[in-house]
Amino acid sequence: MLVLSCLLVLAAVVMYFVARAQSSFPLRLGAGAALLGSVLCGIASTVYVVSAYEVGVPVTFGRVGAPMTSGMHLKAPFTDVTPFSTRPVDLNLSDKDVVEVRSSQGGVMYAELTVKWAVTPDKAGELYRLAGSEDAIQQRLVYPDSREIVRNVFARYTSEQGYASAREKINAEIGELIKERLAPRGIHITAVNLRNVKPSDALQKQIDRKIQQKEATERATEATRTAEEEAKRRKIEAEGIARANKILNDSLTDKVLTNQCIDAYREAAKQNPVYAVPCGSGNGTPVIVGGSGRN
């Protein structure tokens, strides 16, 4: 605007002298319009409007001034203002930017995450000195520091913790460390989301072998437990039979056995006469037990 204002002033002066020499009213009118335009451009060059969700950093001959908040501001005509958005910006570390990490065991994994960051308005001037623009802030500050912290955190955990059991803890630790690193520079980290952790092909093969070994061990343990339970069951069953036989043996005296033998012969004699040796020791005269009684 300042350069345009100067050009319009120069044009107005030239048109004025030409109009005076030629006594031309249209040229005089054009000179007046050019002068008015130069005044308006001069006024516009001293006003700057900072949009909502933005902060402006004024720079005058290389000197960085205090940040401008949202609204209208007066400035020197030769002051340049660089805007920075205060809305959160997403840094996606995935695809070609995926972070290759190593566990404490040396296993290789690939971590995908999103870092949401925003400029702290009060420190926009410092960020301008460090980077110069919003894109440069992400590429020079947020991007390299985030990748470094992700690698350092994963290096303190095992492979199994990295891709499975400790992901939430790792995510929280990464977020805290990135905040601590970037907050003093004027970058506010609003969220860190560890979206996915994928083992490398070599690590995946190791995981599969470990799972297979674990399943085989569990099957062997279950088979051993089943065999032990079956052995216990058979032992209890055998002990029960032995106790029953002992009780039965103790209860079967000679008299009882003789009576049971005679009763058995009598039941058989109901159908046909039975010729048998007397029950007991077997030393006696044979008897015939018929249907009518004992002879």
mmCIF file of C-alpha atoms in Angstrom:
data_model
loop_
_atom_site.group_PDB
_atom_site.id
_atom_site.type_symbol
_atom_site.label_atom_id
_atom_site.label_comp_id
_atom_site.label_asym_id
_atom_site.label_seq_id
_atom_site.Cartn_x
_atom_site.Cartn_y
_atom_site.Cartn_z
ATOM 1 C CA MET A 1 0.000 0.000 0.000
ATOM 2 C CA LEU A 2 2.817 2.436 0.786
ATOM 3 C CA VAL A 3 4.436 1.899 -2.607
ATOM 4 C CA LEU A 4 1.096 2.359 -4.381
ATOM 5 C CA SER A 5 0.462 5.549 -2.444
ATOM 6 C CA CYS A 6 3.845 6.966 -3.527
ATOM 7 C CA LEU A 7 3.174 6.069 -7.165
ATOM 8 C CA LEU A 8 -0.211 7.771 -7.060
ATOM 9 C CA VAL A 9 1.334 10.917 -5.586
ATOM 10 C CA LEU A 10 3.921 10.948 -8.348
ATOM 11 C CA ALA A 11 1.197 10.451 -10.962
ATOM 12 C CA ALA A 12 -0.875 13.238 -9.435
ATOM 13 C CA VAL A 13 2.062 15.672 -9.569
ATOM 14 C CA VAL A 14 2.863 14.820 -13.202
ATOM 15 C CA MET A 15 -0.772 15.130 -14.253
ATOM 16 C CA TYR A 16 -1.104 18.440 -12.441
ATOM 17 C CA PHE A 17 1.816 20.082 -14.236
ATOM 18 C CA VAL A 18 0.740 18.703 -17.592
ATOM 19 C CA ALA A 19 -2.797 19.947 -17.025
ATOM 20 C CA ARG A 20 -1.483 23.368 -16.010
ATOM 21 C CA ALA A 21 0.652 23.662 -19.133
ATOM 22 C CA GLN A 22 -2.170 22.570 -21.418
ATOM 23 C CA SER A 23 -5.006 24.157 -19.416
ATOM 24 C CA SER A 24 -6.734 20.753 -19.453
ATOM 25 C CA PHE A 25 -9.542 20.297 -16.952
ATOM 26 C CA PRO A 26 -9.765 16.468 -17.341
ATOM 27 C CA LEU A 27 -6.087 16.152 -16.480
ATOM 28 C CA ARG A 28 -6.535 18.327 -13.428
ATOM 29 C CA LEU A 29 -9.471 16.139 -12.382
ATOM 30 C CA GLY A 30 -7.332 13.031 -12.895
ATOM 31 C CA ALA A 31 -4.553 14.559 -10.815
ATOM 32 C CA GLY A 32 -7.008 15.206 -7.988
ATOM 33 C CA ALA A 33 -8.318 11.636 -8.145
ATOM 34 C CA ALA A 34 -4.773 10.254 -8.064
ATOM 35 C CA LEU A 35 -3.953 12.418 -5.062
ATOM 36 C CA LEU A 36 -7.098 11.234 -3.270
ATOM 37 C CA GLY A 37 -6.206 7.618 -4.064
ATOM 38 C CA SER A 38 -2.711 8.091 -2.672
ATOM 39 C CA VAL A 39 -4.178 9.469 0.556
ATOM 40 C CA LEU A 40 -6.541 6.512 0.907
ATOM 41 C CA CYS A 41 -3.733 4.032 0.217
ATOM 42 C CA GLY A 42 -1.571 5.806 2.783
ATOM 43 C CA ILE A 43 -4.317 5.492 5.397
ATOM 44 C CA ALA A 44 -4.879 1.833 4.522
ATOM 45 C CA SER A 45 -1.163 1.130 4.926
ATOM 46 C CA THR A 46 -1.340 2.292 8.548
ATOM 47 C CA VAL A 47 -4.275 -0.022 9.458
ATOM 48 C CA TYR A 48 -4.095 -3.771 9.877
ATOM 49 C CA VAL A 49 -6.955 -6.097 10.825
ATOM 50 C CA VAL A 50 -6.122 -9.353 12.614
ATOM 51 C CA SER A 51 -8.763 -12.003 11.956
ATOM 52 C CA ALA A 52 -10.423 -14.095 14.634
ATOM 53 C CA TYR A 53 -8.343 -17.112 15.739
ATOM 54 C CA GLU A 54 -5.188 -15.371 14.541
ATOM 55 C CA VAL A 55 -2.310 -13.404 16.008
ATOM 56 C CA GLY A 56 -0.133 -10.954 14.063
ATOM 57 C CA VAL A 57 3.587 -10.370 14.471
ATOM 58 C CA PRO A 58 4.680 -6.863 13.328
ATOM 59 C CA VAL A 59 8.180 -6.475 11.913
ATOM 60 C CA THR A 60 9.636 -3.000 11.324
ATOM 61 C CA PHE A 61 13.013 -2.872 9.586
ATOM 62 C CA GLY A 62 13.860 -6.303 11.031
ATOM 63 C CA ARG A 63 12.703 -5.486 14.557
ATOM 64 C CA VAL A 64 9.970 -7.797 15.881
ATOM 65 C CA GLY A 65 7.246 -6.034 17.816
ATOM 66 C CA ALA A 66 4.647 -7.185 20.335
ATOM 67 C CA PRO A 67 2.055 -9.655 18.972
ATOM 68 C CA MET A 68 -1.255 -8.211 17.731
ATOM 69 C CA THR A 69 -4.436 -9.905 18.917
ATOM 70 C CA SER A 70 -7.703 -10.148 16.937
ATOM 71 C CA GLY A 71 -9.103 -6.770 15.849
ATOM 72 C CA MET A 72 -7.992 -3.528 14.155
ATOM 73 C CA HIS A 73 -4.516 -2.132 14.817
ATOM 74 C CA LEU A 74 -2.593 0.967 13.720
ATOM 75 C CA LYS A 75 0.913 0.504 12.437
ATOM 76 C CA ALA A 76 3.612 2.318 10.563
ATOM 77 C CA PRO A 77 3.200 2.228 6.769
ATOM 78 C CA PHE A 78 6.489 0.370 6.367
ATOM 79 C CA THR A 79 5.687 -2.291 9.013
ATOM 80 C CA ASP A 80 4.972 -5.823 7.778
ATOM 81 C CA VAL A 81 2.643 -8.088 9.751
ATOM 82 C CA THR A 82 2.951 -11.901 9.633
ATOM 83 C CA PRO A 83 -0.215 -13.737 10.739
ATOM 84 C CA PHE A 84 -0.228 -16.995 12.718
ATOM 85 C CA SER A 85 -3.320 -19.107 13.248
ATOM 86 C CA THR A 86 -4.189 -19.950 16.856
ATOM 87 C CA ARG A 87 -6.408 -22.888 15.801
ATOM 88 C CA PRO A 88 -5.047 -26.388 16.473
ATOM 89 C CA VAL A 89 -3.043 -27.832 13.575
ATOM 90 C CA ASP A 90 -2.757 -31.592 12.930
ATOM 91 C CA LEU A 91 0.669 -33.120 12.386
ATOM 92 C CA ASN A 92 0.036 -36.623 11.023
ATOM 93 C CA LEU A 93 2.981 -38.972 11.366
ATOM 94 C CA SER A 94 1.822 -41.780 9.088
ATOM 95 C CA ASP A 95 2.374 -43.228 5.619
ATOM 96 C CA LYS A 96 5.724 -41.849 4.445
ATOM 97 C CA ASP A 97 6.184 -40.022 7.768
ATOM 98 C CA VAL A 98 5.499 -43.087 9.952
ATOM 99 C CA VAL A 99 7.954 -43.308 12.865
ATOM 100 C CA GLU A 100 10.228 -46.367 12.912
ATOM 101 C CA VAL A 101 10.938 -47.249 16.546
ATOM 102 C CA ARG A 102 12.863 -49.964 18.393
ATOM 103 C CA SER A 103 11.891 -51.607 21.646
ATOM 104 C CA SER A 104 14.223 -52.295 24.566
ATOM 105 C CA GLN A 105 14.610 -55.813 23.089
ATOM 106 C CA GLY A 106 15.610 -54.479 19.668
ATOM 107 C CA GLY A 107 12.323 -55.269 17.926
ATOM 108 C CA VAL A 108 11.383 -52.915 15.088
ATOM 109 C CA MET A 109 7.892 -51.374 15.021
ATOM 110 C CA TYR A 110 6.148 -48.620 13.079
ATOM 111 C CA ALA A 111 4.175 -46.049 15.091
ATOM 112 C CA GLU A 112 1.461 -43.855 13.577
ATOM 113 C CA LEU A 113 0.263 -40.876 15.586
ATOM 114 C CA THR A 114 -1.298 -37.438 15.328
ATOM 115 C CA VAL A 115 0.035 -34.410 17.211
ATOM 116 C CA LYS A 116 -2.379 -31.483 17.580
ATOM 117 C CA TRP A 117 -0.561 -28.207 18.244
ATOM 118 C CA ALA A 118 -1.326 -24.496 18.271
ATOM 119 C CA VAL A 119 0.590 -21.240 18.574
ATOM 120 C CA THR A 120 0.558 -19.604 22.002
ATOM 121 C CA PRO A 121 -0.468 -15.999 21.188
ATOM 122 C CA ASP A 122 1.800 -14.370 23.793
ATOM 123 C CA LYS A 123 4.858 -16.128 22.355
ATOM 124 C CA ALA A 124 4.141 -15.619 18.670
ATOM 125 C CA GLY A 125 7.070 -13.198 18.414
ATOM 126 C CA GLU A 126 9.509 -15.819 19.716
ATOM 127 C CA LEU A 127 8.148 -18.370 17.255
ATOM 128 C CA TYR A 128 8.631 -15.875 14.431
ATOM 129 C CA ARG A 129 12.293 -15.506 15.408
ATOM 130 C CA LEU A 130 12.744 -19.296 15.606
ATOM 131 C CA ALA A 131 10.879 -20.309 12.438
ATOM 132 C CA GLY A 132 9.403 -17.365 10.554
ATOM 133 C CA SER A 133 6.114 -18.924 9.438
ATOM 134 C CA GLU A 134 3.464 -21.421 10.489
ATOM 135 C CA ASP A 135 4.675 -24.121 8.083
ATOM 136 C CA ALA A 136 8.248 -23.637 9.261
ATOM 137 C CA ILE A 137 7.140 -24.064 12.903
ATOM 138 C CA GLN A 138 5.732 -27.495 12.092
ATOM 139 C CA GLN A 139 8.665 -28.635 9.971
ATOM 140 C CA ARG A 140 11.498 -27.229 12.101
ATOM 141 C CA LEU A 141 10.107 -27.638 15.625
ATOM 142 C CA VAL A 142 7.052 -29.872 16.037
ATOM 143 C CA TYR A 143 7.963 -32.537 13.468
ATOM 144 C CA PRO A 144 11.553 -33.406 14.488
ATOM 145 C CA ASP A 145 10.957 -33.114 18.248
ATOM 146 C CA SER A 146 7.867 -35.332 18.117
ATOM 147 C CA ARG A 147 9.675 -38.066 16.183
ATOM 148 C CA GLU A 148 12.637 -37.977 18.557
ATOM 149 C CA ILE A 149 10.438 -38.278 21.653
ATOM 150 C CA VAL A 150 8.400 -41.137 20.168
ATOM 151 C CA ARG A 151 11.600 -43.124 19.509
ATOM 152 C CA ASN A 152 12.979 -42.439 22.988
ATOM 153 C CA VAL A 153 9.784 -43.515 24.750
ATOM 154 C CA PHE A 154 9.370 -46.771 22.817
ATOM 155 C CA ALA A 155 13.018 -47.653 23.525
ATOM 156 C CA ARG A 156 12.130 -47.967 27.232
ATOM 157 C CA TYR A 157 9.468 -50.654 26.682
ATOM 158 C CA THR A 158 9.481 -54.229 25.433
ATOM 159 C CA SER A 159 8.045 -55.158 22.060
ATOM 160 C CA GLU A 160 4.946 -56.747 23.606
ATOM 161 C CA GLN A 161 4.301 -53.609 25.680
ATOM 162 C CA GLY A 162 4.827 -51.383 22.649
ATOM 163 C CA TYR A 163 2.257 -52.964 20.354
ATOM 164 C CA ALA A 164 -0.202 -54.310 22.939
ATOM 165 C CA SER A 165 -0.256 -54.077 26.725
ATOM 166 C CA ALA A 166 1.227 -50.613 27.422
ATOM 167 C CA ARG A 167 0.019 -48.524 24.481
ATOM 168 C CA GLU A 168 -2.125 -46.194 26.597
ATOM 169 C CA LYS A 169 0.730 -45.590 29.008
ATOM 170 C CA ILE A 170 3.127 -44.948 26.128
ATOM 171 C CA ASN A 171 0.655 -42.537 24.498
ATOM 172 C CA ALA A 172 0.314 -40.543 27.731
ATOM 173 C CA GLU A 173 4.077 -40.423 28.247
ATOM 174 C CA ILE A 174 4.703 -39.217 24.690
ATOM 175 C CA GLY A 175 2.101 -36.480 25.095
ATOM 176 C CA GLU A 176 3.609 -35.218 28.361
ATOM 177 C CA LEU A 177 7.157 -35.143 26.995
ATOM 178 C CA ILE A 178 6.168 -33.314 23.799
ATOM 179 C CA LYS A 179 4.292 -30.717 25.860
ATOM 180 C CA GLU A 180 7.285 -30.194 28.139
ATOM 181 C CA ARG A 181 9.623 -29.840 25.161
ATOM 182 C CA LEU A 182 7.548 -27.413 23.056
ATOM 183 C CA ALA A 183 5.704 -25.309 25.659
ATOM 184 C CA PRO A 184 8.732 -23.059 26.430
ATOM 185 C CA ARG A 185 8.975 -22.270 22.713
ATOM 186 C CA GLY A 186 5.398 -21.036 22.516
ATOM 187 C CA ILE A 187 3.765 -24.173 21.084
ATOM 188 C CA HIS A 188 0.743 -25.545 22.915
ATOM 189 C CA ILE A 189 0.107 -29.279 22.443
ATOM 190 C CA THR A 190 -3.634 -29.915 22.673
ATOM 191 C CA ALA A 191 -3.620 -33.687 22.072
ATOM 192 C CA VAL A 192 -1.432 -36.625 21.063
ATOM 193 C CA ASN A 193 -3.131 -39.705 19.618
ATOM 194 C CA LEU A 194 -1.118 -42.897 19.103
ATOM 195 C CA ARG A 195 -3.348 -44.418 16.427
ATOM 196 C CA ASN A 196 -1.516 -47.588 15.491
ATOM 197 C CA VAL A 197 1.625 -49.591 16.253
ATOM 198 C CA LYS A 198 2.540 -52.202 13.648
ATOM 199 C CA PRO A 199 5.330 -54.752 14.210
ATOM 200 C CA SER A 200 7.840 -55.262 11.413
ATOM 201 C CA ASP A 201 7.697 -58.501 9.418
ATOM 202 C CA ALA A 202 10.591 -60.024 11.366
ATOM 203 C CA LEU A 203 9.049 -59.074 14.704
ATOM 204 C CA GLN A 204 5.658 -60.400 13.621
ATOM 205 C CA LYS A 205 7.224 -63.801 12.907
ATOM 206 C CA GLN A 206 8.749 -63.821 16.389
ATOM 207 C CA ILE A 207 5.370 -62.933 17.872
ATOM 208 C CA ASP A 208 3.672 -65.760 15.966
ATOM 209 C CA ARG A 209 6.273 -68.276 17.147
ATOM 210 C CA LYS A 210 5.880 -67.102 20.725
ATOM 211 C CA ILE A 211 2.105 -67.454 20.517
ATOM 212 C CA GLN A 212 2.429 -70.975 19.098
ATOM 213 C CA GLN A 213 4.853 -71.957 21.864
ATOM 214 C CA LYS A 214 2.521 -70.520 24.490
ATOM 215 C CA GLU A 215 -0.448 -72.428 23.072
ATOM 216 C CA ALA A 216 1.577 -75.679 22.980
ATOM 217 C CA THR A 217 2.630 -75.141 26.590
ATOM 218 C CA GLU A 218 -0.956 -74.490 27.625
ATOM 219 C CA ARG A 219 -2.121 -77.673 25.861
ATOM 220 C CA ALA A 220 0.605 -79.724 27.557
ATOM 221 C CA THR A 221 -0.261 -78.222 30.934
ATOM 222 C CA GLU A 222 -3.939 -79.003 30.403
ATOM 223 C CA ALA A 223 -3.133 -82.591 29.379
ATOM 224 C CA THR A 224 -0.973 -83.027 32.488
ATOM 225 C CA ARG A 225 -3.694 -81.612 34.712
ATOM 226 C CA THR A 226 -6.297 -83.917 33.122
ATOM 227 C CA ALA A 227 -4.050 -86.955 33.620
ATOM 228 C CA GLU A 228 -3.473 -86.021 37.255
ATOM 229 C CA GLU A 229 -7.193 -85.598 37.846
ATOM 230 C CA GLU A 230 -7.900 -88.976 36.209
ATOM 231 C CA ALA A 231 -5.238 -90.647 38.350
ATOM 232 C CA LYS A 232 -6.739 -89.125 41.479
ATOM 233 C CA ARG A 233 -10.205 -90.289 40.426
ATOM 234 C CA ARG A 234 -9.028 -93.845 39.833
ATOM 235 C CA LYS A 235 -7.174 -93.884 43.143
ATOM 236 C CA ILE A 236 -10.262 -92.722 45.013
ATOM 237 C CA GLU A 237 -12.387 -95.304 43.157
ATOM 238 C CA ALA A 238 -9.921 -98.096 43.979
ATOM 239 C CA GLU A 239 -9.753 -97.075 47.610
ATOM 240 C CA GLY A 240 -13.573 -97.093 47.773
ATOM 241 C CA ILE A 241 -13.766 -100.574 46.263
ATOM 242 C CA ALA A 242 -11.104 -101.818 48.679
ATOM 243 C CA ARG A 243 -12.955 -100.417 51.653
ATOM 244 C CA ALA A 244 -16.242 -101.972 50.425
ATOM 245 C CA ASN A 245 -14.578 -105.363 49.946
ATOM 246 C CA LYS A 246 -13.063 -105.188 53.421
ATOM 247 C CA ILE A 247 -16.413 -104.383 54.967
ATOM 248 C CA LEU A 248 -18.079 -107.202 53.006
ATOM 249 C CA ASN A 249 -15.328 -109.677 53.930
ATOM 250 C CA ASP A 250 -15.578 -108.801 57.606
ATOM 251 C CA SER A 251 -19.347 -109.287 57.564
ATOM 252 C CA LEU A 252 -19.410 -112.739 55.781
ATOM 253 C CA THR A 253 -19.003 -115.320 58.607
ATOM 254 C CA ASP A 254 -19.313 -119.104 57.996
ATOM 255 C CA LYS A 255 -22.826 -119.198 59.423
ATOM 256 C CA VAL A 256 -24.004 -116.370 57.234
ATOM 257 C CA LEU A 257 -22.487 -117.952 54.137
ATOM 258 C CA THR A 258 -24.124 -121.329 54.956
ATOM 259 C CA ASN A 259 -27.566 -119.759 55.333
ATOM 260 C CA GLN A 260 -27.155 -117.824 52.083
ATOM 261 C CA CYS A 261 -26.071 -121.020 50.282
ATOM 262 C CA ILE A 262 -29.104 -122.969 51.572
ATOM 263 C CA ASP A 263 -31.445 -120.144 50.560
ATOM 264 C CA ALA A 264 -29.957 -120.195 47.097
ATOM 265 C CA TYR A 265 -30.519 -123.944 46.750
ATOM 266 C CA ARG A 266 -34.095 -123.583 47.904
ATOM 267 C CA GLU A 267 -34.780 -120.934 45.293
ATOM 268 C CA ALA A 268 -33.310 -123.185 42.628
ATOM 269 C CA ALA A 269 -35.307 -126.197 43.852
ATOM 270 C CA LYS A 270 -38.582 -124.436 43.160
ATOM 271 C CA GLN A 271 -38.053 -125.300 39.511
ATOM 272 C CA ASN A 272 -36.225 -128.679 39.737
ATOM 273 C CA PRO A 273 -34.845 -130.841 42.553
ATOM 274 C CA VAL A 274 -31.215 -130.005 43.337
ATOM 275 C CA TYR A 275 -28.574 -132.563 44.327
ATOM 276 C CA ALA A 276 -25.778 -130.770 46.142
ATOM 277 C CA VAL A 277 -23.051 -131.028 48.744
ATOM 278 C CA PRO A 278 -24.064 -129.308 51.935
ATOM 279 C CA CYS A 279 -22.936 -125.683 52.226
ATOM 280 C CA GLY A 280 -20.116 -124.794 54.500
ATOM 281 C CA SER A 281 -16.821 -126.684 54.612
ATOM 282 C CA GLY A 282 -18.035 -129.198 52.011
ATOM 283 C CA ASN A 283 -17.475 -132.269 54.265
ATOM 284 C CA GLY A 284 -20.915 -133.798 54.657
ATOM 285 C CA THR A 285 -23.478 -136.105 53.187
ATOM 286 C CA PRO A 286 -24.973 -134.874 49.930
ATOM 287 C CA VAL A 287 -28.591 -133.860 50.149
ATOM 288 C CA ILE A 288 -31.412 -133.517 47.681
ATOM 289 C CA VAL A 289 -33.379 -130.321 47.949
ATOM 290 C CA GLY A 290 -36.727 -130.659 46.324
ATOM 291 C CA GLY A 291 -39.715 -128.476 45.829
ATOM 292 C CA SER A 292 -41.420 -129.942 48.928
ATOM 293 C CA GLY A 293 -38.616 -129.145 51.360
ATOM 294 C CA ARG A 294 -35.322 -130.572 52.585
ATOM 295 C CA ASN A 295 -34.789 -134.455 52.635
#
